[in-house]
PDB file of C-alpha atoms in Angstrom:
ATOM      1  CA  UNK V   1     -17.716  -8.773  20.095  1.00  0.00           C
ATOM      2  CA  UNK V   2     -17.016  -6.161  17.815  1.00  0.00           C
ATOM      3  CA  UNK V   3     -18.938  -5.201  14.839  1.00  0.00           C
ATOM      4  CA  UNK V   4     -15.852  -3.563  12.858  1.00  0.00           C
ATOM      5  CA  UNK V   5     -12.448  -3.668  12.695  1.00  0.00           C
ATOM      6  CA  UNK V   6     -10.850  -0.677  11.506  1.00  0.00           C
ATOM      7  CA  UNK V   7      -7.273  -0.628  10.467  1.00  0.00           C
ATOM      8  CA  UNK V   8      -5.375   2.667  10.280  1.00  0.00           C
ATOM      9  CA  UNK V   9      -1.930   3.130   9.525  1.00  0.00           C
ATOM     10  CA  UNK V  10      -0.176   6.467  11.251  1.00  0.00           C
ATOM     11  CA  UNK V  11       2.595   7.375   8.864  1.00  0.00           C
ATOM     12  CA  UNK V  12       5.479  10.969   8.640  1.00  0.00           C
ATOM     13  CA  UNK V  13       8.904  11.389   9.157  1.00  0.00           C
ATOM     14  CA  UNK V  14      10.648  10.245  12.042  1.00  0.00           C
ATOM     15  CA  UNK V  15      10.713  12.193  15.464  1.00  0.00           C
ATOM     16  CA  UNK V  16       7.533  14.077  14.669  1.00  0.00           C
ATOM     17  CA  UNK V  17       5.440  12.467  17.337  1.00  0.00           C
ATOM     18  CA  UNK V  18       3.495   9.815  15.941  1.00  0.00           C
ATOM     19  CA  UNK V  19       3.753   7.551  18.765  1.00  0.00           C
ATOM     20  CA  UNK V  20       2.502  10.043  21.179  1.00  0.00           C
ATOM     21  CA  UNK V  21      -0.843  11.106  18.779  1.00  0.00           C
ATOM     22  CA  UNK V  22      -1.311   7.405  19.314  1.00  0.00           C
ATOM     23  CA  UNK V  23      -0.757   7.096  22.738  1.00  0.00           C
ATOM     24  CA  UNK V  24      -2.680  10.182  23.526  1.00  0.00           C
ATOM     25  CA  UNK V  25      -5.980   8.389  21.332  1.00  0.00           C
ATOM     26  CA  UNK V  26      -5.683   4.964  23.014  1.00  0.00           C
ATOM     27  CA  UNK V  27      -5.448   6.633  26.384  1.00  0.00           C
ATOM     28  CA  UNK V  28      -1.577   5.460  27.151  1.00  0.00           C
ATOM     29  CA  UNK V  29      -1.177   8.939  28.360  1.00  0.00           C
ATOM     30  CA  UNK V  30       1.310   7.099  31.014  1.00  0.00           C
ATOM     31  CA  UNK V  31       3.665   6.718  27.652  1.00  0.00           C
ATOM     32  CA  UNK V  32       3.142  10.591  26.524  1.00  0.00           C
ATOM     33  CA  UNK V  33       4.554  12.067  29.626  1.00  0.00           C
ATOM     34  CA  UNK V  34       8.357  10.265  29.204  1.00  0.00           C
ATOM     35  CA  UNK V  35      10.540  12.581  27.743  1.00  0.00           C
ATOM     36  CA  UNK V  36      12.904  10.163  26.243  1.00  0.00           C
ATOM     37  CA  UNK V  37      12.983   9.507  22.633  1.00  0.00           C
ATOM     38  CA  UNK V  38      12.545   6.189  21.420  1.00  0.00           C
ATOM     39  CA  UNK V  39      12.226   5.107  17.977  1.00  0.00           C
ATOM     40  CA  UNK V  40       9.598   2.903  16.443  1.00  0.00           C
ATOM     41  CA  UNK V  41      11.220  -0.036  15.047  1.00  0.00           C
ATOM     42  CA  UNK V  42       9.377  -1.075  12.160  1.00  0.00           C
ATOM     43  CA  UNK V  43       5.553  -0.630  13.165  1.00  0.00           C
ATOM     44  CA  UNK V  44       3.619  -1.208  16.249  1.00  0.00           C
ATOM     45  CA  UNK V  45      -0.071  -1.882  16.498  1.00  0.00           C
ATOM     46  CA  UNK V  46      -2.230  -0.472  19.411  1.00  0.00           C
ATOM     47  CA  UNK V  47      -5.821  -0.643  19.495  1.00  0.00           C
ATOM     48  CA  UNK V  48      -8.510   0.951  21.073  1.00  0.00           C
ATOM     49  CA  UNK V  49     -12.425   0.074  21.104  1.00  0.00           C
ATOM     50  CA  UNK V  50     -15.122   2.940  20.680  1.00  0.00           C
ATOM     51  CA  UNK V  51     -18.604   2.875  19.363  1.00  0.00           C
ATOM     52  CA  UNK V  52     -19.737   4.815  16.733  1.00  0.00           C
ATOM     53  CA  UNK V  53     -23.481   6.198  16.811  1.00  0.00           C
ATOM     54  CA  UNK V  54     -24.987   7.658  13.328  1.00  0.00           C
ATOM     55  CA  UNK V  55     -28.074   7.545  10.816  1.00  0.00           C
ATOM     56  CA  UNK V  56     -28.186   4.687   9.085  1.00  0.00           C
ATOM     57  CA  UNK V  57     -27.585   4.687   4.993  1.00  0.00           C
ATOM     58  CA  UNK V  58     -31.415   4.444   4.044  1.00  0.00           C
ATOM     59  CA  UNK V  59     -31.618   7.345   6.968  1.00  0.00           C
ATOM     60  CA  UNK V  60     -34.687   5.739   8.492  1.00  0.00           C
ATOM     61  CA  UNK V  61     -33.356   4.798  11.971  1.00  0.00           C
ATOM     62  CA  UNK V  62     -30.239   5.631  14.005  1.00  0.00           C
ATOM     63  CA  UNK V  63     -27.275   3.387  14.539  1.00  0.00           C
ATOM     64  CA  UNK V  64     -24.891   2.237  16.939  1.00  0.00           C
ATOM     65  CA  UNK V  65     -21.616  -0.220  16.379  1.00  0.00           C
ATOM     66  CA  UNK V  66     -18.608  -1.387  18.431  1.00  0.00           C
ATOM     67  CA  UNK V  67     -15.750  -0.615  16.313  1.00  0.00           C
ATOM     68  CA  UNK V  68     -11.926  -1.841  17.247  1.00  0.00           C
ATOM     69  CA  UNK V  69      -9.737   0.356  15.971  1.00  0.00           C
ATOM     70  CA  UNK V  70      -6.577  -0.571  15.456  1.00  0.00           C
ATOM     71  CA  UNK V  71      -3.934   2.322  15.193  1.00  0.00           C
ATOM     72  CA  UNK V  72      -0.262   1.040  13.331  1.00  0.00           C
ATOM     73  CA  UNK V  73       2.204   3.169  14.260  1.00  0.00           C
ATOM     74  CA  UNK V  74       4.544   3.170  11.572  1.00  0.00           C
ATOM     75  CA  UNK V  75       7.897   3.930  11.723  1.00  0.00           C
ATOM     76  CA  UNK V  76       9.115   6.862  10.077  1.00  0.00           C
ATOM     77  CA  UNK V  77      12.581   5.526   9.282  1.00  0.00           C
ATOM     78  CA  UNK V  78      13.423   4.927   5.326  1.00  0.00           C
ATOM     79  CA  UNK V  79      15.216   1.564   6.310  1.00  0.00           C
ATOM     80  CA  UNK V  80      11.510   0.099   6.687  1.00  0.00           C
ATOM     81  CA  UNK V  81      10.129   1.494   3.615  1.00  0.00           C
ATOM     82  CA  UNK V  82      10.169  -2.024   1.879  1.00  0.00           C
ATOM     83  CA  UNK V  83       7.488  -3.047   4.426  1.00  0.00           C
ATOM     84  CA  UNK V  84       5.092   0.513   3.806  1.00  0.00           C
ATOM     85  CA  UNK V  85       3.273  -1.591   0.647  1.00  0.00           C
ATOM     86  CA  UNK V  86       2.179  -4.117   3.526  1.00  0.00           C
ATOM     87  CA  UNK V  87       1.001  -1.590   6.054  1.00  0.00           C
ATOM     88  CA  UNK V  88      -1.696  -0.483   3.133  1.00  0.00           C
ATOM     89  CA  UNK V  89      -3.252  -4.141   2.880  1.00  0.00           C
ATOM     90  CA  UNK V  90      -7.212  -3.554   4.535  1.00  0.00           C
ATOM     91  CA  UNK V  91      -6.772   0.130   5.810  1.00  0.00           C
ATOM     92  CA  UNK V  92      -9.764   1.621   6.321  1.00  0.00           C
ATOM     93  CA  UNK V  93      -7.717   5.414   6.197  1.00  0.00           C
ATOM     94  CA  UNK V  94      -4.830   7.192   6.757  1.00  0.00           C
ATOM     95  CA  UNK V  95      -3.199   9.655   8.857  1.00  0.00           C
ATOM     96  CA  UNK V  96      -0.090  11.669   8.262  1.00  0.00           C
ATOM     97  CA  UNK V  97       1.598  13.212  10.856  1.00  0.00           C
ATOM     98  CA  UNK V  98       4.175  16.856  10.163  1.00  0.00           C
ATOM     99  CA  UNK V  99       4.721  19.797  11.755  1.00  0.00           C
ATOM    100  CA  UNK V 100       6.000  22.192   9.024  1.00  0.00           C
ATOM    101  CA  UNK V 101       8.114  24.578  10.963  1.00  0.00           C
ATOM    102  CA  UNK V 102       9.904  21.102  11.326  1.00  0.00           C
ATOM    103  CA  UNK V 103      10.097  20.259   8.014  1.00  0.00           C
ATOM    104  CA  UNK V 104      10.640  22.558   4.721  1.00  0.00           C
ATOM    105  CA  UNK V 105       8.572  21.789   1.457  1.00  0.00           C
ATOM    106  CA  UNK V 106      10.442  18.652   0.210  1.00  0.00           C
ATOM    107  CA  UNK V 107       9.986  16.610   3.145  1.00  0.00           C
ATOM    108  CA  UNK V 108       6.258  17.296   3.234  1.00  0.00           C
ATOM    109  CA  UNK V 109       5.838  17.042  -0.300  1.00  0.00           C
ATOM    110  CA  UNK V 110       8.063  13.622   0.180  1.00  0.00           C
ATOM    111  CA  UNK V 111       5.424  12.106   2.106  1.00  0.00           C
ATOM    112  CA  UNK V 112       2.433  13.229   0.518  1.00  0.00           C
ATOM    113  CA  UNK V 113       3.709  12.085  -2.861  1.00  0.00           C
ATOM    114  CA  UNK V 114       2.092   9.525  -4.905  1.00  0.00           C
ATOM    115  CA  UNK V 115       5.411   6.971  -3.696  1.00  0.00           C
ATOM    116  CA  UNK V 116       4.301   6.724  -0.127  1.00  0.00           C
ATOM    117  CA  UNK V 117       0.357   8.065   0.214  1.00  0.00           C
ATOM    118  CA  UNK V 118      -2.603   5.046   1.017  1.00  0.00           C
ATOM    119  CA  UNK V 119      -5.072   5.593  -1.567  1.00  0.00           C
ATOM    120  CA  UNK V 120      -8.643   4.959   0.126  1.00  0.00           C
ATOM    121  CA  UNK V 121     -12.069   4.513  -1.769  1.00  0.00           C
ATOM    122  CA  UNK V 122     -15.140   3.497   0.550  1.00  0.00           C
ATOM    123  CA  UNK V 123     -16.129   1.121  -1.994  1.00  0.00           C
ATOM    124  CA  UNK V 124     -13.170  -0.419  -4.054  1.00  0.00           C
ATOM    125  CA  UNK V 125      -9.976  -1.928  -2.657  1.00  0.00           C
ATOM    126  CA  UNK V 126      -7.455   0.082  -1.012  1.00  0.00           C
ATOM    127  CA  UNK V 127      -4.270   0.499  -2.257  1.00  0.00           C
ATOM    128  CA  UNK V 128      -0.807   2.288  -1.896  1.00  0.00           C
ATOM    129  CA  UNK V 129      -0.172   4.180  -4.842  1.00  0.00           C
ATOM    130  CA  UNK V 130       3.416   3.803  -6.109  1.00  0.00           C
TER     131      UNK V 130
END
């Protein structure tokens, strides 16, 4: 049983190795060694338990959890960009994936902007911004 369930969407252009970071965190390494390129095709969830040790909020005793988290692996392609708003529903945070000697200033700025980014608060409901 796990204590947590932690959703977090993977998001950045296409080709700029998303699907390997997530391989290479949920031990798939098996999947990071092909050299073929494959596209995501809309999104693909993998997930991958861990537990978390820490000090607990009052900081009076230490803590450990089971956490599941669950990595979605979104596809970079603007033909699924009707589904993003979706992806944002329950994240717990986001991560965005560039390389800038791959991309010049507009494409980063593109997916940093306030049409794409997940907006995450510890303590209100998460949101995309749009």
């Amino acid at each position: 049983m796990h204590a947590y369930k932690l959703k977090i969407p993977v998001i950045g252009p296409t080709k700029i190795g998303k699907s390997k970071f997530v391989n290479i965190f949920t031990n798939q390494s098996s999947k990071v060694l092909t050299e073929t390129y494959s596209p995501t095709v809309a999104l693909r969830i993998l997930e991958h338990d861990t537990e978390i040790n820490g000090q607990s909020i009052d900081k009076k005793h230490n803590e450990s959890i089971t956490a599941r988290i669950e990595f979605w692996d979104v596809s970079g392609d603007t033909k699924y960009q009707n589904g993003w708003t979706a992806v944002s529903k329950d994240c717990v945070g986001i991560i965005i994936i560039c390389n800038s000697e791959l991309m010049d200033e507009a494409d980063i700025s593109y997916w940093l902007s306030e049409n794409i980014i997940l907006y995450f608060h510890p303590y209100k409901h998460n949101t995309l911004l749009r």
